[in-house]
Short mmCIF file of N, CA and C in Angstrom, two decimals:
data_model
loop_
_atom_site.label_atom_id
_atom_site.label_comp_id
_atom_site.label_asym_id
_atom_site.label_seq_id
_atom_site.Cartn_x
_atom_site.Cartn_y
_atom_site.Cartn_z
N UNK A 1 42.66 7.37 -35.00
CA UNK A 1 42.35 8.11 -33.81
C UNK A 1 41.89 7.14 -32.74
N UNK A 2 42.33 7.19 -32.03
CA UNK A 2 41.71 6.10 -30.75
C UNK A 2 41.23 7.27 -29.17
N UNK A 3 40.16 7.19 -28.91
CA UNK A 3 39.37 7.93 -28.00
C UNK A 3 40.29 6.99 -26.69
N UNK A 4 40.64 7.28 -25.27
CA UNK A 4 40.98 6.76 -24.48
C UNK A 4 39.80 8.00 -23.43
N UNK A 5 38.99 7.47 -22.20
CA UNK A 5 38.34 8.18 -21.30
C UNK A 5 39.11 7.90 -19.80
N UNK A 6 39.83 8.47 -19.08
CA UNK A 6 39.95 8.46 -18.14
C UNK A 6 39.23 8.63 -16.91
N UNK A 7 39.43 7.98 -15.59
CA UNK A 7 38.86 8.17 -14.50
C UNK A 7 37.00 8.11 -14.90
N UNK A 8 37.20 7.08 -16.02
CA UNK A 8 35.43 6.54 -16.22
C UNK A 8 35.92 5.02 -14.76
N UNK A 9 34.58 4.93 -14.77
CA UNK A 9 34.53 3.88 -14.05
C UNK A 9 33.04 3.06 -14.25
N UNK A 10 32.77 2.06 -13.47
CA UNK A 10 31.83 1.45 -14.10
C UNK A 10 30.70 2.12 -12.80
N UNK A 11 29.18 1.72 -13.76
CA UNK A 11 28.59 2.33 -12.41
C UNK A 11 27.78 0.98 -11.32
N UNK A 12 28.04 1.86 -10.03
CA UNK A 12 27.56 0.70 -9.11
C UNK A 12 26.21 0.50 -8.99
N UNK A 13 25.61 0.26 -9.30
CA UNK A 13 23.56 0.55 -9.09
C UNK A 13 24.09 -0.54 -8.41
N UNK A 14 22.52 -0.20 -6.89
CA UNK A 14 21.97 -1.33 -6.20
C UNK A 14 20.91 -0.70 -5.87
N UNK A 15 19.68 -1.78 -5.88
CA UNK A 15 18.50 -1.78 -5.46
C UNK A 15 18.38 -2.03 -3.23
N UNK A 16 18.00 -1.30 -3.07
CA UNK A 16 17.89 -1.41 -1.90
C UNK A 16 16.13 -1.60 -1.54
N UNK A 17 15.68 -2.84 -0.77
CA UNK A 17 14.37 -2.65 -0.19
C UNK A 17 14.08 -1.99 1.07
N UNK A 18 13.55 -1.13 0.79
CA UNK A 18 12.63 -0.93 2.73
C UNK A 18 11.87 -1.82 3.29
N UNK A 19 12.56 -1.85 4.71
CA UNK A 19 11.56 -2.78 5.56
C UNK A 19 10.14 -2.40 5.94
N UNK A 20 9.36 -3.43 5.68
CA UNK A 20 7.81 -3.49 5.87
C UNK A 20 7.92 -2.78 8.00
N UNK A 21 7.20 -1.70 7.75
CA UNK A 21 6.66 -1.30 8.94
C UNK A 21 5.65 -2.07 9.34
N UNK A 22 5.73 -2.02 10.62
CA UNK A 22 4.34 -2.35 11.63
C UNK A 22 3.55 -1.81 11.50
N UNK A 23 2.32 -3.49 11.04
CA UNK A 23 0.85 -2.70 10.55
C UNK A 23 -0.24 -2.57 11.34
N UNK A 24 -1.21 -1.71 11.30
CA UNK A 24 -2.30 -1.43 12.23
C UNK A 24 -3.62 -0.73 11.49
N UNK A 25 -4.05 -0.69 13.09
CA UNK A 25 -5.43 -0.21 11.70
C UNK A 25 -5.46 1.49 11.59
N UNK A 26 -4.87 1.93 12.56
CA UNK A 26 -4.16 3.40 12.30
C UNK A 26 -2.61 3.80 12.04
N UNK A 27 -2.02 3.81 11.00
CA UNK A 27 -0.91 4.03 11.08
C UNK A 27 -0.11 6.08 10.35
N UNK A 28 1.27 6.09 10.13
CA UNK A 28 1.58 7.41 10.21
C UNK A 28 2.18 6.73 9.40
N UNK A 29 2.06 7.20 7.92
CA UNK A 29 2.77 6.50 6.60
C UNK A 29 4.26 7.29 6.67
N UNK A 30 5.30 6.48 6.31
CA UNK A 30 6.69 6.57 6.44
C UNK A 30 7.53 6.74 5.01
N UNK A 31 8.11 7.44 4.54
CA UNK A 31 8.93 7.37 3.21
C UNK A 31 9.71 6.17 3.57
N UNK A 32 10.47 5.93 2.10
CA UNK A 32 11.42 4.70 1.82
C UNK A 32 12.64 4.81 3.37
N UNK A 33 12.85 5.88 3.80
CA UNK A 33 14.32 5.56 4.71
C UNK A 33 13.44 6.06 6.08
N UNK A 34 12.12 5.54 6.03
CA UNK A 34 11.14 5.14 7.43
C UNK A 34 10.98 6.79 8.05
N UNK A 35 11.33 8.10 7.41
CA UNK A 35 10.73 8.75 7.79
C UNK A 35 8.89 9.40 8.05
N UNK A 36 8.69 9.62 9.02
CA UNK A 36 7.14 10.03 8.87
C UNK A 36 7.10 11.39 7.49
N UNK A 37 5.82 11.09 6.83
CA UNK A 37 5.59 12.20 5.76
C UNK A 37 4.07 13.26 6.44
N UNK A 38 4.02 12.54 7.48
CA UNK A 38 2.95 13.64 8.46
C UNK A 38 1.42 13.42 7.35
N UNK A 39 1.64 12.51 7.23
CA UNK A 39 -0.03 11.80 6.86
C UNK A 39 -0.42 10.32 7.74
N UNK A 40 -1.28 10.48 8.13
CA UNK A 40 -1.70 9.22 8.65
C UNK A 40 -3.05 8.56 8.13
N UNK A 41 -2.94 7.64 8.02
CA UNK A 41 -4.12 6.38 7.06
C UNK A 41 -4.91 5.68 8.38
N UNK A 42 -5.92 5.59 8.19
CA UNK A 42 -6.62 4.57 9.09
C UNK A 42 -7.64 4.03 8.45
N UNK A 43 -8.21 2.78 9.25
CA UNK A 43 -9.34 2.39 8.45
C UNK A 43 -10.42 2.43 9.51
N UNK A 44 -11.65 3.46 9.00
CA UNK A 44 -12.66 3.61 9.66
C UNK A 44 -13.48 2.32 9.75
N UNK A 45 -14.25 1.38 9.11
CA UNK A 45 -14.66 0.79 9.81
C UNK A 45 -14.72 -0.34 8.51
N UNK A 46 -15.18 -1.57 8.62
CA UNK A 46 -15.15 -2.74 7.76
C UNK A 46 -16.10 -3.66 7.95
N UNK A 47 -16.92 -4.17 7.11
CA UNK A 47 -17.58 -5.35 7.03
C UNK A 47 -17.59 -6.26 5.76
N UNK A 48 -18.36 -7.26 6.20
CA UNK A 48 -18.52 -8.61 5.20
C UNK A 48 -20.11 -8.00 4.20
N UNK A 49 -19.66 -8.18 2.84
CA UNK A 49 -21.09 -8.20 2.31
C UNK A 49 -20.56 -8.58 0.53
N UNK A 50 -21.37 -8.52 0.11
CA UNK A 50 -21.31 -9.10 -1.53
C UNK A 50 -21.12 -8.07 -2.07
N UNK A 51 -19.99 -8.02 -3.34
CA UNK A 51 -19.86 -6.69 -3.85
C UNK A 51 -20.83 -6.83 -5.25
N UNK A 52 -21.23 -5.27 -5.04
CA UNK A 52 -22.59 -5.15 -5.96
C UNK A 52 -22.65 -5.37 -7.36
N UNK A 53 -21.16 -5.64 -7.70
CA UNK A 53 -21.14 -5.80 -9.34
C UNK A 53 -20.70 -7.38 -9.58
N UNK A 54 -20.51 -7.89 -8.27
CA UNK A 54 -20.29 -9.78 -8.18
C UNK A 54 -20.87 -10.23 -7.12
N UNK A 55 -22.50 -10.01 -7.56
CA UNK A 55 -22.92 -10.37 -6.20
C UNK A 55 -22.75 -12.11 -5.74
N UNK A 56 -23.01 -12.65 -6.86
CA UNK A 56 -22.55 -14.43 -7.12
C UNK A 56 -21.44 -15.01 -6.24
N UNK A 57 -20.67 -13.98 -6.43
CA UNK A 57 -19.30 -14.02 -5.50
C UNK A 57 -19.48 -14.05 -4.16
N UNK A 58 -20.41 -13.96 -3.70
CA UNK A 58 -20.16 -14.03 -1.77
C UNK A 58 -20.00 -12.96 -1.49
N UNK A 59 -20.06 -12.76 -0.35
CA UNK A 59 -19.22 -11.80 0.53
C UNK A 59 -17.67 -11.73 0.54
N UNK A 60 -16.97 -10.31 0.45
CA UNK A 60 -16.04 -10.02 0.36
C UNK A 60 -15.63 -8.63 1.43
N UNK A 61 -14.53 -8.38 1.39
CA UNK A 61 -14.31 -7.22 2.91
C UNK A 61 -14.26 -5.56 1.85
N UNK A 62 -15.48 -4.99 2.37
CA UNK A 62 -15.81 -3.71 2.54
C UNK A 62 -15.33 -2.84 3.31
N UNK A 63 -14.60 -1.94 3.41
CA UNK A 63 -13.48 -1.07 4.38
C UNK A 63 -13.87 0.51 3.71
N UNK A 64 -13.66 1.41 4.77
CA UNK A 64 -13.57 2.65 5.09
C UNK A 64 -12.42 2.99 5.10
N UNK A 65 -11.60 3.72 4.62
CA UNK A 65 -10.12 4.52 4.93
C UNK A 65 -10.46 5.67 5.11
N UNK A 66 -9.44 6.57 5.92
CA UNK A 66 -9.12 8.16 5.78
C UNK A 66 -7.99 8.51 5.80
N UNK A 67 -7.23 9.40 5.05
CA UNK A 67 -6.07 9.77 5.02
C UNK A 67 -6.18 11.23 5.90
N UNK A 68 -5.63 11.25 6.97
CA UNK A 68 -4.97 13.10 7.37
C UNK A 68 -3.96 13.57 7.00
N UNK A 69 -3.57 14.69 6.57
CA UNK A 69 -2.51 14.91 6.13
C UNK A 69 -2.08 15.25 5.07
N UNK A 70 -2.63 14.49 3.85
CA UNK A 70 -2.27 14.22 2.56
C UNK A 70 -2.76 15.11 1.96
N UNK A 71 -1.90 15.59 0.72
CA UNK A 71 -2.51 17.16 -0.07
C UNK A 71 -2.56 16.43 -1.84
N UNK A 72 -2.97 16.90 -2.71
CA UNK A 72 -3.26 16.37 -3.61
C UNK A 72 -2.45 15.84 -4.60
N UNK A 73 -1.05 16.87 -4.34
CA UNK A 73 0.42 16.31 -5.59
C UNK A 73 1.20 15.34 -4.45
N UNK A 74 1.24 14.58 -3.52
CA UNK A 74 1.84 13.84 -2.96
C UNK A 74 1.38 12.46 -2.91
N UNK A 75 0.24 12.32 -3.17
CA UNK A 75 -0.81 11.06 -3.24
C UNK A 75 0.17 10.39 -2.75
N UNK A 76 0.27 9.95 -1.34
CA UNK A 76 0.79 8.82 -0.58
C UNK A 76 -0.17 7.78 -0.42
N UNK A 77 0.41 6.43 -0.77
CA UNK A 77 -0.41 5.07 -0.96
C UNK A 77 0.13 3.98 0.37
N UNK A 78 -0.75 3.52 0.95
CA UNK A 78 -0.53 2.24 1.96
C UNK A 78 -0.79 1.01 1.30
N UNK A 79 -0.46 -0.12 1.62
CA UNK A 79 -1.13 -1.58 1.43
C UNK A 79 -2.09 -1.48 2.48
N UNK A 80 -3.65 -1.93 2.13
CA UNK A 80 -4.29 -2.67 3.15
C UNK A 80 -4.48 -4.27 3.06
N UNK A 81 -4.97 -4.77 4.18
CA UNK A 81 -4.73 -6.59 4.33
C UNK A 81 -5.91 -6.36 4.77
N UNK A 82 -6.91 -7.27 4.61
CA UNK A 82 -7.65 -7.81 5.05
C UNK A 82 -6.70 -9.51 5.96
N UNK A 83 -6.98 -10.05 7.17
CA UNK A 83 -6.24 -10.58 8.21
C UNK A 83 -7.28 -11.34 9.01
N UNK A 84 -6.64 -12.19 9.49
CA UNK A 84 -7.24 -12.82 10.19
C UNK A 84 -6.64 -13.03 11.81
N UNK A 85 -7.43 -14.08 12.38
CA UNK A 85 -7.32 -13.62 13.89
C UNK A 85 -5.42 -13.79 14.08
N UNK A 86 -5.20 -14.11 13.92
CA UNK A 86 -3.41 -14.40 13.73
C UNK A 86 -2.87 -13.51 13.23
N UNK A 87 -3.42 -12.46 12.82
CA UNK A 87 -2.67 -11.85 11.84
C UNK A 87 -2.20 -12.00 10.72
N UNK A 88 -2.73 -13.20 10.01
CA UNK A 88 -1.97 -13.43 8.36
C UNK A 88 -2.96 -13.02 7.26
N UNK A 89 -2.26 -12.33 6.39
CA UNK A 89 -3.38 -11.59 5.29
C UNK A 89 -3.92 -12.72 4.35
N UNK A 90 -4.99 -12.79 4.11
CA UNK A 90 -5.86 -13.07 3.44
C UNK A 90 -6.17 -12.63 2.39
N UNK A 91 -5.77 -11.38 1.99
CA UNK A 91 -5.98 -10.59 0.80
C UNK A 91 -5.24 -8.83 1.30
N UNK A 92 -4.69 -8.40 0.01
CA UNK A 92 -4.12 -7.18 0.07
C UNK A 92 -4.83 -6.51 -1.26
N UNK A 93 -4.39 -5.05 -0.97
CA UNK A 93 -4.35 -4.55 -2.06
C UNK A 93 -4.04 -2.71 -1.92
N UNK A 94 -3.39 -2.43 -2.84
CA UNK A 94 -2.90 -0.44 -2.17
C UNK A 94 -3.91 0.12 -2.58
N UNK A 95 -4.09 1.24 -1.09
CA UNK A 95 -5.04 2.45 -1.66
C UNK A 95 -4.04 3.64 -1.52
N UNK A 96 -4.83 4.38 -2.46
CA UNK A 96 -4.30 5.92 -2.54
C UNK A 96 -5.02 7.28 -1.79
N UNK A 97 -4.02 7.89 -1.09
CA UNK A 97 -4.97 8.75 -0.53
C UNK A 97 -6.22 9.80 -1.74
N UNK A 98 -5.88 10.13 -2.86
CA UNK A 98 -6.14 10.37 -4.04
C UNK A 98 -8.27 9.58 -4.36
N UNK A 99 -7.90 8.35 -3.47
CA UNK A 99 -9.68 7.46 -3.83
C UNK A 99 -10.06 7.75 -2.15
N UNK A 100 -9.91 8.85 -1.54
CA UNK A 100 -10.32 9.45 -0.63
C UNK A 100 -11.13 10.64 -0.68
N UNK A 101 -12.32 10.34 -1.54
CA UNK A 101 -13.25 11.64 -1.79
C UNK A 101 -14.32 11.41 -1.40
N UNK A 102 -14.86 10.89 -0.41
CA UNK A 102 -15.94 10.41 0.35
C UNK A 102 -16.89 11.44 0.47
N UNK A 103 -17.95 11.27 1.28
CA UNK A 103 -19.15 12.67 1.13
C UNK A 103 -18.83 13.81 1.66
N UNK A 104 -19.77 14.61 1.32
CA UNK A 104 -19.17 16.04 1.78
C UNK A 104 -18.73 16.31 3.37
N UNK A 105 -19.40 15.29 3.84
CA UNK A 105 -19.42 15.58 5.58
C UNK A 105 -18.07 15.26 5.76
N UNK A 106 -17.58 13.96 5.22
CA UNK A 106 -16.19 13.75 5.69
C UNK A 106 -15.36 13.13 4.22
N UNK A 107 -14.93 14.56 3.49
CA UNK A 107 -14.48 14.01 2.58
C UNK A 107 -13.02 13.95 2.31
N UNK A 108 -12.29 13.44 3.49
CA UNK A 108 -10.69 12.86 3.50
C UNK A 108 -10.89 11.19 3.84
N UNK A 109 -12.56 10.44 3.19
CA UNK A 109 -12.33 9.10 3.39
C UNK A 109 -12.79 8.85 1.97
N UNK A 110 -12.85 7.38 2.34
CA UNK A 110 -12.79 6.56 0.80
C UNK A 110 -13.30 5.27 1.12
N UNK A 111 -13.60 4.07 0.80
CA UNK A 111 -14.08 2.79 0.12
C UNK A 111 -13.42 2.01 -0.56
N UNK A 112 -13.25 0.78 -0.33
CA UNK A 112 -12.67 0.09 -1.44
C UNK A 112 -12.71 -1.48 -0.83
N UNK A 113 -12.19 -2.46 -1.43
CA UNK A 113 -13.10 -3.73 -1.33
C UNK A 113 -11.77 -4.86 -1.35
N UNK A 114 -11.91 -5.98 -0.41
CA UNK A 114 -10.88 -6.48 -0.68
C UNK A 114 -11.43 -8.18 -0.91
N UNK A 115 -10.77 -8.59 -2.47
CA UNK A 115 -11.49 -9.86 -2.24
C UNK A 115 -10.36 -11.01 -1.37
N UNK A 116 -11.05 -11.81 -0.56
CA UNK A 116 -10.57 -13.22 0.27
C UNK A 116 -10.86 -14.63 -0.24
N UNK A 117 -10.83 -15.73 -0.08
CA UNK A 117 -11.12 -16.66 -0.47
C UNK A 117 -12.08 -17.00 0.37
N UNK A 118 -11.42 -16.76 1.75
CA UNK A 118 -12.27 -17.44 3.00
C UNK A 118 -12.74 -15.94 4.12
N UNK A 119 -13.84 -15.18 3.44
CA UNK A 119 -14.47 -14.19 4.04
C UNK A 119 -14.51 -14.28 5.51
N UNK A 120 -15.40 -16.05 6.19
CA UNK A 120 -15.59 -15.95 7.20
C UNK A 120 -14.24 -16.14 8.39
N UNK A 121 -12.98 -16.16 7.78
CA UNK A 121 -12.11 -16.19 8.56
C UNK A 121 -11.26 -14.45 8.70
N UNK A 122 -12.01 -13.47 8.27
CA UNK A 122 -11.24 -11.81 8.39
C UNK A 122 -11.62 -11.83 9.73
N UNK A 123 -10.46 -10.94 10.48
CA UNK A 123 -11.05 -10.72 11.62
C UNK A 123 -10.75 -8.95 11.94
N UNK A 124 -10.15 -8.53 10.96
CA UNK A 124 -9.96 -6.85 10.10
C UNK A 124 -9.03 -6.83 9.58
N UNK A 125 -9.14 -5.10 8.91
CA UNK A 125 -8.18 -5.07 8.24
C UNK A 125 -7.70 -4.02 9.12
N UNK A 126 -6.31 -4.48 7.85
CA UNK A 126 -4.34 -3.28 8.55
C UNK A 126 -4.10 -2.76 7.40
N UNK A 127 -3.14 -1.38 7.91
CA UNK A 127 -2.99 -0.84 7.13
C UNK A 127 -1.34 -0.97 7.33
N UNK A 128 -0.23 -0.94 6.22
CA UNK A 128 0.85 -0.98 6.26
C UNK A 128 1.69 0.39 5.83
N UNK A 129 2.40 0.92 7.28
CA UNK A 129 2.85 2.49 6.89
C UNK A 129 3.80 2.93 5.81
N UNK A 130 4.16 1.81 4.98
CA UNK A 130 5.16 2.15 3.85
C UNK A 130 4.44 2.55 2.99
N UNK A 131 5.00 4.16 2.11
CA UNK A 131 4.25 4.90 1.66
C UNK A 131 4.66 3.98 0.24
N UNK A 132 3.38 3.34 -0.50
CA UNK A 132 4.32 3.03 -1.87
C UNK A 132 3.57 3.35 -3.14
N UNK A 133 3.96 5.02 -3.04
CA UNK A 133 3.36 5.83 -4.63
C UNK A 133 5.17 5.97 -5.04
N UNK A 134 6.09 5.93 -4.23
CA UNK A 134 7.03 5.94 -5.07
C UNK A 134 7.56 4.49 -6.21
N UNK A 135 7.93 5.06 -7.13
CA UNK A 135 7.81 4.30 -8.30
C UNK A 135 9.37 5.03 -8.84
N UNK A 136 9.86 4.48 -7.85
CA UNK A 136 11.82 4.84 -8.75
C UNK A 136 12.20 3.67 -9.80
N UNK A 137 13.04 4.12 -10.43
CA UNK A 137 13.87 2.98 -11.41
C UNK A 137 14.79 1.92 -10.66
N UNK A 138 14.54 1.05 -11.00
CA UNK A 138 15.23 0.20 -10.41
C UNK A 138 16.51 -0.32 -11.31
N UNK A 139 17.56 -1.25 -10.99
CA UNK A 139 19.07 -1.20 -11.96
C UNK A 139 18.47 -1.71 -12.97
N UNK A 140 17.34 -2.71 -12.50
CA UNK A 140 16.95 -3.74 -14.41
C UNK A 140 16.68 -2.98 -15.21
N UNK A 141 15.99 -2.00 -14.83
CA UNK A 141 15.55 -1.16 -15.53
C UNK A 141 16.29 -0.12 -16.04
N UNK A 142 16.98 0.52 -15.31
CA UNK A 142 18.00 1.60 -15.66
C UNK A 142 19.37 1.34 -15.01
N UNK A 143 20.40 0.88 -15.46
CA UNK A 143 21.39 0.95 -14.80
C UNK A 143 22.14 2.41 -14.34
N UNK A 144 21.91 3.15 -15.51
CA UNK A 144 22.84 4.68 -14.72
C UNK A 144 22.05 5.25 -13.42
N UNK A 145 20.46 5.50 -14.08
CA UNK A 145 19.70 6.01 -12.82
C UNK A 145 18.71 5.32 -12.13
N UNK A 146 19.21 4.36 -12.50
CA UNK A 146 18.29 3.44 -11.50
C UNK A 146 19.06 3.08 -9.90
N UNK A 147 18.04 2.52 -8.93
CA UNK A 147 18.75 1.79 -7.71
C UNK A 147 18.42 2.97 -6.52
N UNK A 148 18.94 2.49 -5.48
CA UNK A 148 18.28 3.18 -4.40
C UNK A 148 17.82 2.62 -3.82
N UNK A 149 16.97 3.22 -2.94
CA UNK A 149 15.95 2.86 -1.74
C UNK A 149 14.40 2.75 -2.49
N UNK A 150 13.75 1.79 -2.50
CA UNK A 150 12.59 1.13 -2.75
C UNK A 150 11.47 0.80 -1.71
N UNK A 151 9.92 0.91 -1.82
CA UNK A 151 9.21 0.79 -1.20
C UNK A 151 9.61 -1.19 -1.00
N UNK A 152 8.58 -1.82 0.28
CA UNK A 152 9.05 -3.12 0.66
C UNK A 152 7.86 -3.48 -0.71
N UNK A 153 8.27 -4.85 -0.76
CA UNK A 153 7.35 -5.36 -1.74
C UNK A 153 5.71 -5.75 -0.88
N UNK A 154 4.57 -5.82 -1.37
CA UNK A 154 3.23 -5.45 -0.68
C UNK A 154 3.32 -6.93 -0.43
N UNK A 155 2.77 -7.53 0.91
CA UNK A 155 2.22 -8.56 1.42
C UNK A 155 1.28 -9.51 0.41
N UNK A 156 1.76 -10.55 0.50
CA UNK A 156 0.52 -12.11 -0.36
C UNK A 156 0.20 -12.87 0.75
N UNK A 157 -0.80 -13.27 0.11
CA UNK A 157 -1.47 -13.93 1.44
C UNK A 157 -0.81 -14.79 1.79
N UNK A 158 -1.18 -15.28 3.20
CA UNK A 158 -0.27 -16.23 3.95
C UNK A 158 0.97 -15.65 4.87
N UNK A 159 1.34 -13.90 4.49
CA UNK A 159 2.63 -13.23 5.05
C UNK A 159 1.51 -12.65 6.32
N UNK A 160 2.47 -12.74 7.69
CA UNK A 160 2.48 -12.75 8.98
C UNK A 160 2.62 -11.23 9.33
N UNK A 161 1.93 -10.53 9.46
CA UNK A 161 1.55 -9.08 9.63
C UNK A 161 2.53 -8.96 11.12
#
């Protein structure tokens, strides 16, 4: 018996990246093909101080976020940078609108900490509008259902905001 399959073909996966949006310290987070998802991220306010569980460590950047918009099964995520006067990050790292449970008075904000090498050179932080809680398959990973449109890969230090 010999099986013959016609009109198979092979499959094409490609990984596609999204381009890194323009970052700020208020931005309107964008899906993978740069549409707005009608949440916007900002960062309320930021300073230098020692984080309380490394205090040995120096000072490191303390930041405020708020998400508008965001409802609880969508948890849309930004990169924030801590940056310097040039604009080149110094340190990144993603928040989720989800670690936005701040006090009762204003509880669509959040906290979170970014470590730098060189504290005294932040001059604030940005927030970057690519939403990246999506987590698709990519071809390495799956060739049938993998590929598509992908969040951009998150900023390392030294990348030019």
């Amino acid at each position: 018996m010999i099986l013959v399959l016609s009109g198979c073909a092979s499959w094409d996966c490609t990984d596609i990246t999204a381009e890194r949006g323009k970052a700020g310290v208020r931005v309107q987070v964008v899906d993978t093909d740069g549409r707005p998802l009608g949440v916007t991220a900002a960062v309320v306010d930021w300073r230098l101080e020692p984080h309380p569980q490394l205090p040995s460590e120096g000072d490191q950047v303390r930041f405020r976020f708020r998400f508008d918009g965001a409802d609880a099964y969508s948890n849309p995520a930004v990169d924030a940078c801590a940056v310097d006067k040039e604009r080149v990050t110094l340190g990144c790292r993603t928040i989720h609108s989800t670690q936005a449970f701040g006090p009762a008075d204003d509880p669509l904000t959040g906290d979170d900490w970014l470590a730098v090498e060189h504290p005294e050179q932040v001059a604030g932080v940005l927030l970057i509008p690519n939403d990246q809680s999506y987590d698709g398959r990519t071809c390495a990973v799956d060739i049938k259902d993998g590929g598509g449109m992908h969040p951009p890969e998150s900023p390392g230090r030294g990348d030019q905001l």
